[in-house]
Amino acid sequence: MTAADRVYELTATFAASSLNVAQLLCDRHPADRVAFTVAEGDGKASPLTFGELAADSHRYARVLQGLGVGPGDRVATLMGKSTDLVTVMLAVWRLGAVYVPLFTAFAPQAIALRLEGSGAHVVIVDPDQRHKLDPGPDMPDDPQRRVVVTGTPAPGSDVWLTDLVAAASTEPVPAVTTSGDGPLVHMFTSGTTGKPKGVIHPVAYIAGWQIYLEYGLGVTQQGSYWCAADPGWAYGLYAAIVAPMAAGIPSLLLSGGFSPETTWRTLADHQVTDFTAAPTVYRGLRSSSVPVPPGLRLKRASSAGEPLTPEVNEWAGAALGLAVHDHFGQTEVGMPLANHHHPELARPLKAGSMGRPVPGWSLTVLADEKDEPAGPGVLGRVAIDVTASELMTFRDYQIPGQSYGKFTPDGRWYLTGDAGRIDADGDFFFSSRDDDVIIMAGYRIGPFEIESVLAQHPAVAECSVIGAPDAVRGEVIEAYVVPRDGTDASPQLAAELQQLVKTRYAAHAYPRTIHFIDALPKTPSGKTQRYLLRNRRRTELTTRETP
């Protein structure tokens, strides 16, 4: 089957006018096939078959029914990766309800924004997260909110999931049908450049992620697959849970947070062949003193969530014997660009490239001054051709009209908000968010390429590049650098970094100032917020100039 045929098959399945989500994700697969292996940080692991998941999710659905949940209602979880998490999710969809993921690193204010924005009145929460839902300055009291706590019941006034499940009927809930346009997940953008916006993913959105799993990541039944991203965000939710369920491919879930020791042990213990994670995971492994364990079986490694800087693959080639493939996506649309692992689409990697369009997607780079494709190598606006992308489901945000400016006036192009270029071979290269492009003395400069050079210096743990106001040039390049532990943040190091950019990138595009800081400002999902650095620097310069 060709990739085009597979796109047609999956869009027909998930965009149908009548379908059953639970059947597509679980019930149609062999009951004895493993759906998930849930691993603990101490190395213990337990399998969950599709048959067990089906039976348990019916009972959990009875619990949700008892809490008043029905078709279209929103149910939120504030949970880590666990058997309970995937069972609750499937139970939500069995009832035709809509799932609202909450990232466990969120503080109460971020949680409240999403609960209020989604209208979720039922929240399933892990015990260590329960305190975040207590009414307070950042968490308005909601008399309608039903909070259910997972884990071993303890004395107190809380309602415990274990008790509700034990008392629930084992009788299967009646099947609820919906359509490809029906709501599946209600989540929010990461808020990289502003207040998070509500995005409601339809059922048809799953097709794009299954295509990405099969062609971008190259995952098959014969491998051992682990996506380390957190399911509180779109990548972790779909790449680690939803897409593998749809494909009937076993997926590994590791509870707890990241540590180099646990990551290496998990890769070795489970003989992982297919691994995908955010660049921060690879950088954490690279900078750690923990040695690479013997006997790894890694065949494919991938990255998404933010651009992959070249030093990661310099390390991966030596440490892992393979290269990490960079991929590009957004909460709104899914994963439209990839350096594909699938043999039909695999190509030699190019440093700094996001790859080529995933099957079912059509993208280009539009010129800045008009809505027409820019030439090869010209920096412009990365855009999706809506008319030629079968997997495109996004039309607007939750609040109608918030997508103003995301589409060209004729509706043909969806503007990702990213600046980039395409080379003569059709490979895409990320430059920056549109708002992050630096214009210095008439030159358009993307900060990512400069960051990629700076990150190659052994003294640099992380860095971010911005444009600072300048009376003569309009803007000048400045860099914020987080030194590695034990590094002397000296003027000599700053000079070395400036010279490195002059030598490896361009003489005119070196940072005029190097700021050494302890940490970069980031969103809860780990994306650097350059705009906060820009605002801070503008304030500093304005204060300095004010008499």
XYZ file of C-alpha atoms in Angstrom:
547
model
C 0.000 0.000 0.000
C 1.363 3.424 -0.916
C 1.424 6.318 1.523
C -1.330 8.059 -0.464
C -3.512 4.959 -0.233
C -2.899 4.769 3.521
C -3.933 8.414 3.954
C -7.137 7.718 2.018
C -7.875 4.644 4.127
C -7.350 6.355 7.488
C -9.219 9.545 6.592
C -12.154 7.423 5.440
C -12.066 5.597 8.780
C -11.737 8.531 11.157
C -13.711 11.113 9.184
C -16.749 8.857 8.714
C -20.214 10.249 9.355
C -20.888 7.513 11.937
C -18.216 5.846 14.076
C -17.448 4.550 17.557
C -14.255 5.976 19.049
C -13.800 3.225 21.659
C -14.196 0.557 19.002
C -11.599 2.187 16.735
C -9.061 2.715 19.519
C -9.544 -0.483 21.496
C -12.338 -2.941 20.884
C -11.364 -3.946 17.331
C -7.895 -5.117 18.405
C -7.143 -8.674 19.646
C -8.042 -8.885 23.338
C -4.745 -10.545 24.271
C -2.553 -7.967 22.527
C -0.634 -5.639 24.840
C -1.835 -2.043 24.515
C 0.518 -0.466 27.056
C 3.385 -1.412 29.293
C 3.404 0.900 32.299
C 6.904 1.134 33.762
C 7.900 2.572 37.128
C 11.039 4.517 37.857
C 12.411 1.591 39.876
C 12.252 -0.703 36.855
C 9.020 -2.546 37.679
C 6.567 -2.822 34.799
C 3.063 -4.149 34.194
C 1.347 -4.862 30.854
C -2.208 -3.814 29.996
C -3.908 -5.732 27.188
C -6.623 -4.354 24.950
C -9.035 -6.842 26.497
C -8.275 -5.623 30.031
C -8.477 -2.018 28.892
C -11.867 -2.634 27.282
C -13.357 -4.309 30.357
C -11.954 -1.774 32.838
C -12.947 1.237 30.741
C -16.586 0.059 30.678
C -16.573 0.037 34.467
C -14.855 3.428 34.660
C -17.455 4.728 32.216
C -20.154 3.613 34.674
C -18.374 5.702 37.310
C -18.399 8.757 35.054
C -22.067 8.195 34.253
C -22.750 8.252 37.963
C -21.070 11.650 38.132
C -23.436 12.943 35.463
C -21.111 12.669 32.450
C -22.749 12.234 29.064
C -22.082 12.978 25.383
C -20.268 16.275 24.850
C -19.408 16.796 28.534
C -15.819 17.666 29.407
C -13.798 15.452 31.756
C -10.331 16.613 32.840
C -7.442 14.623 34.275
C -4.536 15.919 36.348
C -2.635 12.659 36.299
C 0.726 11.156 35.541
C 1.277 8.326 33.076
C -0.478 5.263 34.460
C -2.948 2.466 33.780
C -5.638 4.619 35.399
C -4.907 7.480 32.995
C -5.443 5.517 29.775
C -8.470 3.724 31.259
C -10.124 7.011 32.222
C -9.446 8.437 28.776
C -11.077 5.510 27.006
C -14.000 5.614 29.449
C -14.557 9.274 28.573
C -14.738 8.428 24.871
C -17.012 5.443 25.470
C -19.601 7.916 26.717
C -19.148 10.315 23.798
C -17.648 12.823 26.238
C -14.633 15.049 25.560
C -11.238 14.633 27.198
C -9.368 17.611 28.726
C -5.673 16.917 29.511
C -3.982 18.917 32.289
C -0.184 18.954 32.542
C 0.953 17.888 36.021
C 3.611 20.632 36.130
C 0.889 23.290 35.937
C 0.287 25.570 38.913
C -3.298 26.268 40.055
C -3.708 29.374 37.908
C -2.930 27.506 34.674
C -5.211 24.651 35.720
C -8.064 27.041 36.552
C -7.761 28.726 33.154
C -8.197 25.386 31.397
C -11.007 24.138 33.628
C -12.939 27.347 33.164
C -12.162 27.546 29.441
C -13.248 23.972 28.753
C -16.205 23.908 31.127
C -14.985 20.682 32.731
C -16.820 19.946 35.980
C -15.339 16.485 36.565
C -11.625 16.207 37.342
C -9.758 12.958 37.989
C -6.599 13.754 39.944
C -3.608 11.925 41.397
C -3.083 12.325 45.172
C 0.115 14.342 44.780
C -1.764 16.842 42.570
C -4.915 17.098 44.699
C -3.849 20.250 46.581
C -3.770 22.252 43.346
C -7.568 22.028 43.116
C -8.194 23.490 46.566
C -10.018 26.852 46.316
C -7.704 29.805 46.696
C -6.512 33.012 45.005
C -5.577 31.136 41.801
C -8.290 28.455 41.909
C -11.824 29.896 42.112
C -14.289 27.722 43.974
C -16.691 25.850 41.702
C -19.598 24.206 43.555
C -20.345 22.107 40.477
C -16.855 20.625 40.254
C -16.616 16.926 41.082
C -13.107 15.911 42.107
C -12.194 12.217 42.143
C -8.815 11.101 43.519
C -6.863 8.092 42.243
C -4.745 5.744 44.335
C -5.288 4.060 47.688
C -8.204 5.612 49.609
C -7.280 7.573 52.734
C -9.350 9.183 55.513
C -10.887 12.503 54.633
C -13.658 14.048 52.588
C -12.304 13.184 49.131
C -14.070 10.883 46.695
C -11.780 8.036 45.610
C -11.765 6.431 42.180
C -10.999 2.996 43.649
C -14.168 3.082 45.782
C -16.345 4.235 42.887
C -14.983 1.563 40.549
C -15.513 -1.167 43.152
C -19.164 -0.158 43.481
C -19.781 0.271 39.742
C -21.659 -2.167 37.548
C -19.606 -4.444 35.314
C -22.311 -4.290 32.657
C -20.890 -2.748 29.460
C -22.156 0.743 28.688
C -24.154 1.111 25.462
C -22.113 2.155 22.441
C -22.182 5.871 21.644
C -21.644 6.857 18.043
C -20.307 10.154 16.796
C -18.787 11.437 13.541
C -15.389 12.489 12.300
C -16.364 16.074 13.074
C -17.361 15.181 16.645
C -15.217 16.577 19.476
C -12.581 14.246 20.929
C -10.132 16.371 22.925
C -10.394 19.911 24.292
C -6.951 21.294 24.978
C -5.100 24.592 24.907
C -2.114 25.967 23.038
C 1.126 26.248 24.964
C 0.933 30.032 25.197
C 4.396 30.574 23.723
C 3.591 34.143 22.683
C 0.375 34.942 24.527
C -2.603 33.614 26.446
C -3.403 29.966 25.638
C -6.269 29.437 23.187
C -8.751 26.588 23.316
C -8.465 24.001 20.544
C -11.106 21.306 20.090
C -9.745 18.323 18.186
C -12.292 16.345 16.183
C -12.130 12.569 15.903
C -10.729 12.949 12.367
C -7.593 14.508 13.921
C -6.507 10.975 14.924
C -5.857 10.011 11.290
C -3.025 12.534 10.986
C -1.319 11.196 14.087
C -1.552 7.583 12.962
C -0.007 8.550 9.628
C 2.755 10.342 11.530
C 3.315 7.306 13.771
C 3.664 4.989 10.780
C 5.554 7.216 8.320
C 7.222 9.945 10.377
C 8.286 7.749 13.294
C 8.346 4.529 11.280
C 6.849 2.490 14.139
C 5.697 -1.071 13.406
C 4.350 -4.053 15.339
C 7.806 -5.639 15.255
C 9.530 -2.938 17.339
C 9.465 -1.740 20.921
C 8.100 1.818 20.999
C 8.498 4.551 23.613
C 7.372 8.174 23.369
C 8.728 9.956 26.437
C 6.668 13.136 25.985
C 4.122 14.056 28.642
C 0.466 13.350 27.716
C -0.542 16.698 29.188
C 0.465 18.094 25.783
C -0.619 17.189 22.268
C 2.574 15.362 21.284
C 2.617 13.090 24.313
C -1.150 12.549 24.266
C -1.326 11.507 20.622
C 2.126 10.033 19.939
C 2.312 8.043 23.188
C -1.344 7.049 23.664
C -3.937 7.779 20.972
C -2.039 6.935 17.776
C -0.588 3.652 19.106
C -4.052 2.623 20.295
C -5.515 3.409 16.879
C -2.763 1.383 15.180
C -2.923 -1.452 17.706
C 0.777 -0.999 18.453
C 2.036 -1.528 22.035
C 3.306 1.643 23.688
C 5.546 2.106 26.708
C 4.517 4.596 29.409
C 7.085 5.576 32.067
C 5.651 7.100 35.228
C 7.462 9.961 36.915
C 9.701 12.696 35.593
C 12.868 12.667 33.507
C 16.241 11.548 34.794
C 19.182 10.273 32.735
C 19.509 7.165 34.921
C 15.855 6.160 34.516
C 15.828 6.927 30.788
C 18.877 4.812 30.047
C 17.587 1.959 32.212
C 14.197 2.013 30.509
C 15.727 2.017 27.030
C 17.856 -0.979 27.988
C 15.356 -2.964 30.072
C 12.604 -2.758 27.459
C 14.928 -3.118 24.479
C 13.408 -0.016 22.925
C 13.882 0.170 19.160
C 11.808 3.312 18.468
C 12.237 6.325 20.756
C 10.880 9.844 20.504
C 11.205 12.727 22.960
C 11.641 16.474 23.219
C 15.109 17.894 22.468
C 15.498 18.691 26.174
C 15.590 14.943 26.893
C 18.434 14.387 24.428
C 20.287 17.427 25.740
C 19.824 16.122 29.283
C 21.303 12.757 28.299
C 24.153 14.466 26.473
C 25.128 16.703 29.390
C 24.797 13.957 32.004
C 27.744 12.011 33.348
C 25.653 8.814 33.349
C 27.214 6.415 30.823
C 25.319 4.894 27.919
C 24.409 1.338 28.985
C 25.526 -1.622 26.876
C 23.079 -3.658 24.832
C 20.785 -0.909 23.542
C 18.674 -1.900 20.506
C 17.735 1.588 19.316
C 17.069 1.722 15.584
C 15.116 4.960 15.251
C 15.235 8.133 17.363
C 13.043 11.180 16.830
C 12.440 14.592 18.329
C 9.626 17.155 18.355
C 8.292 20.033 20.413
C 11.034 22.547 19.618
C 13.832 22.691 17.048
C 16.648 20.178 17.381
C 20.028 21.906 17.582
C 22.998 20.266 15.792
C 25.019 19.420 18.889
C 22.456 16.746 19.766
C 23.280 14.752 16.653
C 26.995 15.304 17.068
C 26.552 13.523 20.398
C 23.996 10.943 19.191
C 26.173 9.766 16.345
C 28.982 8.908 18.734
C 26.918 7.764 21.723
C 24.032 5.947 20.018
C 25.362 5.172 16.583
C 22.403 6.852 14.911
C 20.958 10.281 14.208
C 17.908 11.857 15.851
C 15.286 12.851 13.264
C 13.709 16.270 13.820
C 9.948 16.713 13.273
C 7.615 19.728 13.297
C 4.053 20.103 14.526
C 1.518 22.239 16.344
C -1.395 21.673 18.706
C -3.780 23.032 16.084
C -2.813 20.779 13.177
C -0.761 17.819 14.380
C 2.529 16.800 12.719
C 2.814 17.998 9.095
C 6.632 17.872 8.655
C 9.107 15.092 9.411
C 12.437 13.587 8.603
C 10.719 10.299 7.892
C 11.891 6.930 9.190
C 9.574 4.900 6.937
C 11.692 3.264 4.184
C 9.391 4.586 1.453
C 10.087 8.203 2.462
C 13.434 8.106 4.267
C 16.089 10.494 2.945
C 19.610 11.421 4.103
C 19.368 13.891 6.993
C 20.385 17.498 6.549
C 21.600 19.360 9.622
C 18.952 21.753 10.898
C 16.181 20.447 8.623
C 12.646 19.759 9.834
C 12.255 17.411 6.886
C 9.522 17.230 4.279
C 5.721 17.107 4.365
C 4.186 14.038 5.991
C 1.822 12.130 3.659
C -1.535 13.889 3.601
C 0.015 17.347 4.023
C 1.130 20.051 1.591
C 3.330 22.911 2.825
C 5.435 25.721 1.434
C 7.165 28.935 2.510
C 5.301 32.070 1.521
C 7.010 35.337 0.714
C 6.689 38.066 3.345
C 5.135 40.666 1.076
C 2.579 38.489 -0.731
C 0.758 35.194 -0.313
C 2.807 33.358 -2.918
C 5.581 30.773 -2.502
C 9.022 32.234 -1.923
C 11.979 30.958 -3.882
C 14.432 28.294 -2.670
C 16.528 29.517 0.243
C 14.401 32.625 0.825
C 13.312 33.219 4.423
C 9.535 33.495 4.656
C 6.377 32.207 6.363
C 5.887 28.460 6.751
C 2.344 27.720 5.576
C 0.031 24.751 5.043
C -1.974 24.497 1.822
C -5.448 23.844 3.223
C -6.871 22.890 -0.175
C -4.286 20.139 -0.723
C -3.925 18.752 2.819
C -6.323 15.854 3.399
C -5.367 15.641 7.080
C -6.081 19.292 7.916
C -8.889 19.524 10.508
C -8.294 22.914 12.149
C -10.771 25.645 11.238
C -10.870 27.957 14.250
C -10.174 28.138 17.951
C -12.787 27.489 20.623
C -13.734 31.157 20.617
C -14.767 31.947 17.028
C -12.631 34.590 15.382
C -9.477 33.952 17.431
C -7.912 32.409 14.341
C -7.982 35.778 12.570
C -4.603 36.157 10.903
C -3.922 32.397 10.956
C -5.358 32.000 7.454
C -4.727 34.088 4.354
C -7.739 36.148 3.199
C -8.606 33.632 0.477
C -8.549 30.784 3.023
C -6.035 28.745 1.067
C -3.051 29.019 3.395
C -2.830 28.296 7.113
C 0.033 30.333 8.562
C 1.924 28.372 11.195
C 3.452 31.515 12.701
C 6.933 30.188 12.011
C 9.585 31.629 9.761
C 11.695 29.292 7.673
C 13.017 28.418 4.251
C 12.957 25.536 1.766
C 16.013 24.392 -0.117
C 16.092 23.279 -3.732
C 15.402 19.656 -2.705
C 12.210 20.560 -0.833
C 13.610 20.242 2.690
C 12.263 22.719 5.247
C 14.487 24.608 7.665
C 13.144 26.379 10.760
C 14.319 29.882 11.490
C 12.121 31.209 14.308
C 8.654 32.199 15.285
C 7.542 35.059 13.023
C 7.711 37.456 15.960
C 11.273 36.341 16.767
C 12.842 37.225 13.404
C 15.586 39.813 13.876
C 15.891 42.582 11.293
C 19.346 44.178 11.602
C 20.439 46.818 9.116
C 18.060 45.350 6.536
C 19.111 41.723 7.095
C 16.473 39.204 8.204
C 18.138 36.866 10.683
C 16.579 33.794 12.291
C 17.737 33.290 15.890
C 17.627 29.494 15.729
C 20.626 29.210 13.415
C 22.716 31.365 15.739
C 21.525 29.389 18.770
C 22.534 26.201 16.969
C 26.114 27.471 16.663
C 26.311 28.726 20.252
C 24.997 25.419 21.579
C 27.970 23.624 20.042
C 30.343 25.265 22.526
C 31.118 22.795 25.344
C 30.494 25.468 28.002
C 26.900 26.133 26.873
C 24.018 24.224 28.456
C 21.231 26.248 26.807
C 20.901 29.528 24.971
C 18.416 31.882 23.345
C 18.978 34.706 20.862
C 16.890 37.876 20.550
C 16.871 41.182 18.731
C 17.456 44.172 21.028
C 16.575 47.755 20.003
C 19.434 49.732 18.474
C 19.320 53.360 17.302
C 21.594 52.746 14.318
C 20.796 49.228 13.085
C 17.181 49.003 14.229
C 17.981 45.799 16.102
C 21.159 44.060 17.182
C 21.647 40.434 18.095
C 22.058 39.567 21.760
C 22.317 36.120 23.350
C 21.229 34.745 26.708
C 23.393 31.814 27.714
C 22.992 29.277 30.523
C 26.517 27.989 31.236
C 27.137 24.388 32.152
C 27.727 23.621 35.811
C 31.219 24.553 36.894
C 31.774 26.927 33.971
C 33.183 30.403 34.594
C 30.839 32.895 32.908
C 33.697 35.251 32.034
C 34.286 37.957 29.441
C 36.711 35.516 27.823
C 33.914 32.962 27.357
C 31.657 35.669 25.905
C 34.358 36.570 23.395
C 34.806 32.890 22.462
C 31.089 32.552 21.795
C 31.025 35.683 19.642
C 33.967 34.426 17.610
C 32.349 31.016 17.221
C 29.315 32.602 15.545
C 31.514 34.763 13.311
C 33.469 31.706 12.212
C 30.685 29.139 11.812
C 27.690 31.278 10.809
C 28.305 34.843 9.613
C 30.583 37.695 10.573
C 27.743 40.230 10.667
C 25.374 38.029 12.727
C 27.306 37.533 15.945
C 25.731 38.515 19.311
C 26.844 42.004 20.267
C 26.180 41.183 23.909
C 26.254 37.868 25.769
C 24.099 37.704 28.904
C 24.873 34.824 31.264
C 21.796 33.688 33.208
C 20.813 30.774 35.445
C 17.791 29.622 33.418
C 15.785 30.552 30.327
C 12.108 31.500 30.683
C 9.985 28.648 29.358
C 6.406 27.555 28.982
C 5.307 24.582 31.122
C 5.888 22.378 28.056
C 9.534 23.467 27.910
C 9.481 25.886 24.969
C 11.706 28.939 25.361
C 9.813 32.229 25.559
C 12.031 34.615 23.624
C 9.446 37.359 23.865
C 9.961 37.557 27.644
C 13.688 38.032 27.097
C 12.956 40.714 24.482
C 10.587 42.521 26.823
C 13.081 42.359 29.677
C 15.864 43.746 27.515
C 13.718 46.564 26.127
C 12.757 47.551 29.660
C 16.410 47.560 30.723
C 17.438 49.736 27.787
C 14.494 52.125 28.229
C 15.251 52.507 31.938
C 18.879 53.209 31.172
C 17.963 55.938 28.659
C 15.346 57.605 30.887
C 16.833 60.532 32.848
